[in-house]
Coordinates of C-alpha atoms in Angstrom, one line a residue:
M1 CA -135.8 50.3 0.8
A2 CA -137.5 52.1 -1.6
P3 CA -139.2 50.6 -4.2
S4 CA -137.4 50.4 -7.6
L5 CA -138.7 50.1 -11.3
E6 CA -137.8 46.7 -11.3
E7 CA -140.8 45.1 -8.2
P8 CA -144.0 46.7 -8.9
I9 CA -145.9 50.2 -6.2
H10 CA -148.1 48.0 -3.9
G11 CA -150.5 49.7 -1.5
R12 CA -151.4 53.8 -2.0
Y13 CA -148.9 54.3 -4.1
A14 CA -150.6 52.0 -6.5
F15 CA -153.9 51.7 -9.1
S16 CA -154.6 49.9 -11.5
W17 CA -155.2 52.2 -14.0
D18 CA -151.8 53.5 -13.9
T19 CA -149.5 54.0 -16.7
P20 CA -145.4 52.7 -16.9
K21 CA -144.8 56.8 -17.0
D22 CA -147.5 56.9 -13.9
I23 CA -145.2 54.5 -12.1
A24 CA -142.3 56.3 -12.9
R25 CA -143.2 58.7 -11.6
K26 CA -145.1 58.2 -8.1
A27 CA -141.1 55.8 -7.8
S28 CA -139.3 58.9 -8.1
V29 CA -141.3 60.6 -5.2
I30 CA -141.3 57.2 -3.1
K31 CA -137.4 57.4 -3.1
Y32 CA -137.7 60.7 -2.1
E33 CA -139.8 60.4 0.8
E34 CA -138.2 57.8 2.4
E35 CA -134.7 58.1 1.6
P36 CA -134.1 61.9 1.1
P37 CA -131.0 63.7 -0.3
Q38 CA -127.9 64.1 2.1
D39 CA -128.0 67.7 2.3
I40 CA -125.5 70.0 -0.5
P41 CA -122.7 71.9 1.2
R42 CA -123.9 76.1 1.0
K43 CA -121.9 78.3 -0.8
S44 CA -119.7 80.5 1.3
S45 CA -122.0 83.9 0.9
P46 CA -119.9 86.5 0.2
I47 CA -121.6 89.0 2.8
N48 CA -119.9 89.4 6.1
Y49 CA -122.2 90.8 8.4
E50 CA -123.4 91.2 11.9
P51 CA -126.1 94.0 12.8
G52 CA -124.2 96.4 14.8
R53 CA -121.0 96.3 14.5
T54 CA -118.2 97.3 11.9
R55 CA -115.3 96.3 11.5
V56 CA -112.5 98.3 13.1
A57 CA -109.5 100.0 11.3
S58 CA -105.5 99.5 12.7
Y59 CA -102.8 102.1 11.8
P60 CA -99.5 101.0 11.6
D61 CA -98.0 103.6 9.1
Y62 CA -101.1 106.4 8.9
E63 CA -100.7 108.5 5.8
Y64 CA -101.9 112.1 7.7
E65 CA -99.2 111.6 10.4
H66 CA -98.6 115.1 10.0
L67 CA -102.2 116.6 9.9
L68 CA -102.6 114.8 14.0
P69 CA -103.4 117.0 16.4
R70 CA -101.2 119.4 18.8
F71 CA -101.6 122.5 21.6
P72 CA -98.5 124.6 21.1
N73 CA -97.5 127.0 23.5
I74 CA -97.7 130.2 21.7
H75 CA -99.7 133.2 22.1
W76 CA -101.5 136.0 20.1
E77 CA -103.0 139.1 19.9
P78 CA -106.6 140.1 19.8
L79 CA -108.4 139.9 16.5
K80 CA -109.0 143.4 14.7
E81 CA -110.9 144.0 12.1
V82 CA -110.6 142.6 9.0
P83 CA -111.9 143.6 5.0
Y84 CA -114.1 141.4 4.1
H85 CA -116.0 140.5 0.7
D86 CA -118.3 138.3 0.2
K87 CA -117.1 136.3 -3.2
A88 CA -121.0 134.4 -3.7
L89 CA -121.5 138.2 -4.8
D90 CA -119.8 137.9 -7.7
G91 CA -121.4 134.3 -8.1
H92 CA -123.9 133.2 -10.8
P93 CA -127.7 133.4 -9.9
E94 CA -128.2 129.9 -11.7
F95 CA -124.5 128.9 -10.5
R96 CA -124.0 127.8 -14.3
D97 CA -119.7 127.9 -14.1
L98 CA -119.7 125.4 -11.1
L99 CA -123.0 123.2 -12.2
D100 CA -121.2 123.1 -16.1
A101 CA -118.2 121.2 -14.9
A102 CA -121.2 118.4 -13.0
T103 CA -122.1 115.0 -13.5
D104 CA -125.2 115.9 -10.8
V105 CA -126.4 117.6 -8.2
F106 CA -129.3 117.0 -5.5
D107 CA -130.8 118.2 -2.3
Y108 CA -131.1 116.4 0.1
N109 CA -134.3 118.1 1.5
P110 CA -136.2 121.8 1.0
K111 CA -134.7 123.7 3.8
I112 CA -130.5 122.8 3.5
G113 CA -128.2 120.9 2.3
T114 CA -126.6 119.6 -1.9
E115 CA -124.5 117.3 -3.4
V116 CA -122.8 117.9 -6.1
H117 CA -121.1 114.9 -8.5
G118 CA -118.1 115.5 -10.8
I119 CA -115.9 118.1 -9.5
R120 CA -113.1 118.5 -8.3
L121 CA -112.2 121.5 -5.6
A122 CA -108.8 121.5 -5.8
H123 CA -109.2 121.9 -9.2
L124 CA -111.8 125.1 -9.2
T125 CA -111.4 128.2 -11.1
D126 CA -112.3 131.6 -9.2
A127 CA -116.1 132.2 -11.7
Q128 CA -116.5 128.0 -9.9
K129 CA -115.8 129.4 -6.0
N130 CA -117.2 132.4 -6.7
D131 CA -120.5 129.9 -7.7
L132 CA -119.9 127.6 -5.7
A133 CA -120.1 130.6 -2.7
R134 CA -122.9 131.0 -3.5
L135 CA -124.3 127.6 -4.0
V136 CA -124.0 127.3 0.0
A137 CA -124.7 130.8 0.8
I138 CA -128.5 129.7 -0.4
R139 CA -128.5 125.8 0.8
G140 CA -126.6 126.6 4.1
V141 CA -124.5 122.6 2.7
V142 CA -122.2 121.4 0.4
F143 CA -121.1 118.1 0.5
F144 CA -118.8 116.4 -2.2
R145 CA -117.6 113.1 -2.6
D146 CA -113.8 111.6 -2.9
Q147 CA -112.5 114.2 -2.8
D148 CA -108.9 112.8 -2.7
D149 CA -106.5 115.3 -4.2
F150 CA -108.0 118.3 -2.2
D151 CA -104.7 118.3 0.5
I152 CA -104.3 120.7 3.3
N153 CA -102.6 123.0 0.7
A154 CA -105.8 123.3 -1.3
Q155 CA -107.9 123.6 1.6
R156 CA -106.3 126.4 2.7
N157 CA -105.9 127.4 -0.1
L158 CA -110.0 127.6 -1.5
G159 CA -110.4 129.1 2.8
K160 CA -107.9 132.0 1.8
Y161 CA -109.6 133.1 -1.9
Y162 CA -112.8 133.7 0.3
G163 CA -111.2 135.9 2.8
T164 CA -108.5 135.5 5.8
V165 CA -108.6 132.7 7.2
H166 CA -109.5 131.8 11.6
K167 CA -106.6 130.8 13.7
H168 CA -109.0 129.3 17.0
A169 CA -107.2 130.2 20.3
T170 CA -107.2 126.9 21.7
T171 CA -108.4 123.8 19.6
S172 CA -106.0 121.7 18.4
V173 CA -104.0 122.3 15.3
P174 CA -101.8 119.9 12.6
R175 CA -98.2 119.0 13.6
R176 CA -96.9 120.4 11.0
P177 CA -95.5 123.4 11.2
G178 CA -97.0 126.4 9.5
L179 CA -100.8 125.2 9.4
E180 CA -102.0 126.7 12.7
D181 CA -104.9 128.6 10.5
V182 CA -106.0 124.7 10.7
H183 CA -108.7 122.9 13.7
V184 CA -108.0 119.0 13.6
V185 CA -110.5 117.2 14.8
F186 CA -109.4 113.7 16.3
T187 CA -110.6 111.0 18.2
D188 CA -109.2 107.7 17.9
E189 CA -109.5 104.0 20.7
N190 CA -107.9 105.6 23.2
S191 CA -110.5 108.8 23.5
K192 CA -112.9 109.0 26.1
D193 CA -116.5 109.0 26.2
Q194 CA -117.6 112.8 26.1
R195 CA -121.3 112.0 25.8
A196 CA -122.1 112.1 29.4
N197 CA -120.4 115.3 29.1
F198 CA -122.9 117.6 27.2
T199 CA -126.3 117.2 26.4
P200 CA -127.4 116.9 22.9
T201 CA -129.2 120.8 22.3
F202 CA -125.6 122.3 23.7
L203 CA -123.9 120.4 20.8
W204 CA -125.7 122.2 18.3
H205 CA -123.4 125.0 17.5
S206 CA -122.0 127.7 15.1
D207 CA -118.2 127.8 15.3
V208 CA -116.6 130.4 17.0
T209 CA -119.4 132.9 16.8
Y210 CA -118.3 135.0 19.2
E211 CA -115.1 135.8 17.4
M212 CA -115.9 139.8 16.0
Q213 CA -116.3 139.3 13.0
P214 CA -117.8 135.0 13.0
P215 CA -117.1 133.5 9.7
S216 CA -118.9 132.1 6.8
Y217 CA -117.9 129.9 4.2
T218 CA -115.9 126.9 6.5
S219 CA -114.7 123.5 4.8
L220 CA -114.5 120.1 6.7
K221 CA -112.3 117.4 5.1
L222 CA -112.7 113.9 6.6
L223 CA -109.0 112.4 5.8
E224 CA -110.3 107.9 8.2
G225 CA -113.9 107.8 10.3
P226 CA -115.6 105.1 10.6
P227 CA -116.4 102.4 7.8
R228 CA -120.7 102.6 6.3
G229 CA -122.8 102.2 9.5
G230 CA -120.2 103.2 12.5
G231 CA -121.3 106.0 13.5
G232 CA -120.1 110.0 13.3
D233 CA -122.3 111.6 11.0
T234 CA -122.8 115.2 11.2
L235 CA -126.0 117.5 11.2
W236 CA -127.0 120.0 10.2
G237 CA -129.0 122.6 10.8
S238 CA -130.8 126.1 8.6
Q239 CA -131.2 129.0 10.6
Y240 CA -133.2 130.2 8.2
A241 CA -135.8 127.8 8.4
A242 CA -134.5 128.4 11.7
Y243 CA -136.4 131.4 11.6
D244 CA -138.8 130.9 9.4
A245 CA -140.3 128.7 12.5
L246 CA -140.8 131.2 14.3
S247 CA -144.9 133.0 14.3
S248 CA -144.8 136.6 13.1
Y249 CA -144.9 137.4 16.9
M250 CA -141.6 135.6 17.8
Q251 CA -139.6 136.8 14.7
T252 CA -140.6 140.7 16.0
Y253 CA -139.9 140.3 19.0
L254 CA -136.6 138.7 18.5
E255 CA -135.3 141.2 16.1
S256 CA -135.1 143.8 18.8
L257 CA -132.9 141.5 20.9
T258 CA -129.1 140.9 21.0
A259 CA -127.8 138.2 22.8
L260 CA -123.9 137.6 24.6
H261 CA -121.6 135.4 22.8
S262 CA -118.7 134.2 25.4
A263 CA -115.2 132.6 24.3
E264 CA -114.7 131.8 28.2
M265 CA -116.0 128.4 28.4
Q266 CA -113.2 127.2 26.1
A267 CA -110.7 129.0 27.7
E268 CA -111.8 127.7 31.2
G269 CA -111.9 123.4 29.7
S270 CA -108.3 124.6 27.8
R271 CA -106.9 125.3 31.3
A272 CA -108.6 122.9 33.3
L273 CA -106.5 120.4 31.0
G274 CA -103.3 121.9 31.2
R275 CA -103.6 123.4 27.6
P276 CA -102.5 126.7 26.6
V277 CA -105.1 129.2 25.4
R278 CA -103.5 130.7 22.6
R279 CA -105.4 134.2 22.0
E280 CA -107.7 135.8 25.3
P281 CA -110.9 134.8 25.4
I282 CA -113.7 137.7 24.5
I283 CA -117.3 138.3 24.8
S284 CA -118.9 139.7 21.6
E285 CA -122.6 141.2 21.1
H286 CA -124.3 140.1 18.3
P287 CA -128.2 139.9 16.6
L288 CA -130.5 137.6 17.5
I289 CA -131.6 137.7 13.9
R290 CA -128.9 138.3 11.4
T291 CA -129.1 139.1 7.6
H292 CA -127.3 137.6 5.3
P293 CA -126.0 140.2 2.7
V294 CA -126.1 137.6 -0.8
T295 CA -128.9 136.3 0.0
G296 CA -131.4 138.9 1.9
W297 CA -133.0 136.5 3.8
K298 CA -133.2 137.1 7.5
S299 CA -131.8 133.8 9.8
L300 CA -132.0 132.6 13.3
F301 CA -128.2 133.4 14.9
F302 CA -128.8 131.7 17.9
N303 CA -126.1 129.0 19.6
P304 CA -126.4 126.6 21.6
G305 CA -122.7 126.4 22.7
F306 CA -121.8 130.3 23.0
I307 CA -124.3 132.1 24.5
D308 CA -125.2 132.5 28.1
K309 CA -127.7 135.3 27.6
I310 CA -129.7 138.0 26.2
V311 CA -129.4 141.5 26.4
G312 CA -131.8 143.8 28.1
I313 CA -134.6 141.4 29.2
P314 CA -134.4 139.6 32.7
K315 CA -132.8 136.7 33.5
T316 CA -135.7 134.2 33.7
E317 CA -137.1 135.7 30.5
S318 CA -133.8 135.5 28.8
D319 CA -133.2 131.5 30.1
A320 CA -136.8 131.2 29.0
I321 CA -135.5 132.6 25.4
I322 CA -132.5 130.6 25.0
R323 CA -134.7 127.4 25.8
Y324 CA -137.4 127.7 23.6
L325 CA -134.3 128.7 20.6
N326 CA -132.2 125.3 22.4
E327 CA -135.7 123.8 21.2
V328 CA -136.2 125.3 17.4
I329 CA -132.9 124.9 16.6
S330 CA -132.4 120.9 17.9
T331 CA -135.8 119.7 17.1
T332 CA -137.4 121.1 14.2
Q333 CA -136.2 117.9 11.7
E334 CA -137.5 119.7 8.6
S335 CA -134.5 122.4 8.7
H336 CA -132.5 119.6 9.2
V337 CA -129.6 116.9 7.6
R338 CA -127.9 114.3 8.2
F339 CA -124.5 113.4 6.7
Q340 CA -122.6 110.3 6.9
W341 CA -119.0 110.7 5.5
G342 CA -116.6 108.4 3.9
K343 CA -113.1 109.3 3.3
N344 CA -111.5 112.4 1.8
D345 CA -115.3 113.6 1.6
V346 CA -115.8 118.3 2.3
A347 CA -119.0 120.0 3.3
I348 CA -118.3 123.5 2.8
W349 CA -120.8 125.4 4.9
D350 CA -121.9 128.8 5.9
N351 CA -121.7 129.6 9.6
R352 CA -124.1 132.8 9.4
I353 CA -126.9 130.7 9.2
S354 CA -126.5 127.0 9.8
N355 CA -125.7 125.6 13.1
H356 CA -124.4 121.9 13.0
S357 CA -123.7 118.9 15.6
A358 CA -121.3 115.6 15.8
S359 CA -123.2 112.5 17.1
Y360 CA -121.3 109.9 19.7
G361 CA -121.5 105.9 19.4
F362 CA -118.8 105.8 16.4
A363 CA -115.6 104.4 19.2
P364 CA -113.3 102.4 18.8
H365 CA -113.7 104.4 15.2
R366 CA -110.8 106.9 14.8
R367 CA -112.2 109.9 13.0
H368 CA -109.6 112.1 11.2
A369 CA -110.7 115.2 9.6
V370 CA -109.7 119.2 9.0
R371 CA -111.5 121.9 8.7
V372 CA -110.9 126.4 7.3
S373 CA -112.8 128.4 8.3
C374 CA -112.6 132.3 7.3
H375 CA -114.0 135.3 9.1
A376 CA -117.1 137.1 7.4
E377 CA -118.5 140.1 8.0
R378 CA -119.9 142.1 11.4
P379 CA -123.4 140.7 11.9
R380 CA -126.1 143.0 11.9
F381 CA -129.8 142.9 11.1
D382 CA -131.5 144.9 7.8
P383 CA -135.1 144.9 8.3
A384 CA -136.1 145.1 5.0
G385 CA -134.4 141.7 4.6
K386 CA -137.3 138.9 3.5
S387 CA -138.0 135.5 4.9
Q388 CA -136.3 132.0 2.5
E389 CA -140.0 130.1 3.2
E390 CA -142.1 133.2 1.5
E391 CA -140.2 134.1 -1.3
L392 CA -140.0 130.6 -1.7
I393 CA -143.7 130.0 -1.8
A394 CA -144.2 133.1 -4.0
R395 CA -141.7 132.0 -6.8
Y396 CA -143.1 128.0 -7.2
G397 CA -146.2 128.9 -5.8
L398 CA -146.2 127.0 -2.9
P399 CA -149.0 126.6 -0.2
K400 CA -149.2 129.0 2.2
V401 CA -147.4 127.4 5.6
N402 CA -150.0 127.7 8.3
K403 CA -148.6 128.7 11.9
D404 CA -151.6 128.6 14.3
G405 CA -152.9 125.3 14.3
S406 CA -156.3 126.1 12.4
G407 CA -157.4 123.7 9.4
Q408 CA -154.6 120.7 10.0
S409 CA -154.5 117.2 9.6
N410 CA -154.2 114.0 10.9
Y411 CA -150.9 114.3 12.0
N412 CA -147.7 113.6 9.3
D413 CA -146.4 110.1 10.6

């Protein structure tokens, strides 16, 4: 039993010179040492966290039933060349009409990726659409958060403003009739894991580059997806930056070459699954280096998913270059941006000068998105084109890039 104030404190606790105040203080210490207080119940934490685990949603009444995937058994004639005017050419050099309405804008890194706040994509003026196209042509991909009013009709209308909307020959389209120019991305808790079927480099691609006029401006809206931390991110890579990562010798060599882009593999894959091929597959020959009609910058135009041969050189050499460019596309980190999606987020990118890749590891979450793309011009190479990197170095007084490895400092960890 602990001593009380009514009982003298003996031994190691008391000294002859203690004052009454000292004795009272020591008594409280003794009581604590000999009779520790009972545990006080802790309040429950508002944070419910389990490492590596996120809540899986259920969808008893799914609001996007009309946009779930289907594979209609219809047949389309081969595509014919269509006129194309790049709306970015009509945009303001400083994106004045678009940014005057924005509340914030920032780049993800110097090479690619910009996020704009305060803009409602469903209510853009034509001048703002032109500025947006110009920004996308320069930055590769632009992100907009929480665009709940940007419905499928508004998304298609934006695509039609930029050009003739592309219809995919094999992938799924929405259940609602009349939306065959919309591509559906859909995975749910019953979907099979596809990771074993593809190498990570193969997943990098630019959409349907086998077409005679591959797409330019493309929008993807996430309808439902994993919660924050649940995976399902998308990565984009700048092909301006990929070109600039090459030595001047390799740039000159590749500028002289073309490559074959084939739709055969997509068609064969659809037929193997018993799905229709709505338009017969084609093979198109495009330059390995192309020049953007708005920026005048040169970019690599390489697609790991669709290129199977470089024209006019031996197969051994072609295969070696394809392996090398696969590595440039997939491992040049400064050319990449990674976007973590939220519900109703929208990404708009230029397929002419960027590649992108989905990421796995989000099962069993649902991931449902809709994509709209428009045809662009035929890819062309202009020898008078410029390097993005060299132009920005000159404009902003940045250090010149050293590509021969001389005079380098230690590794940047």
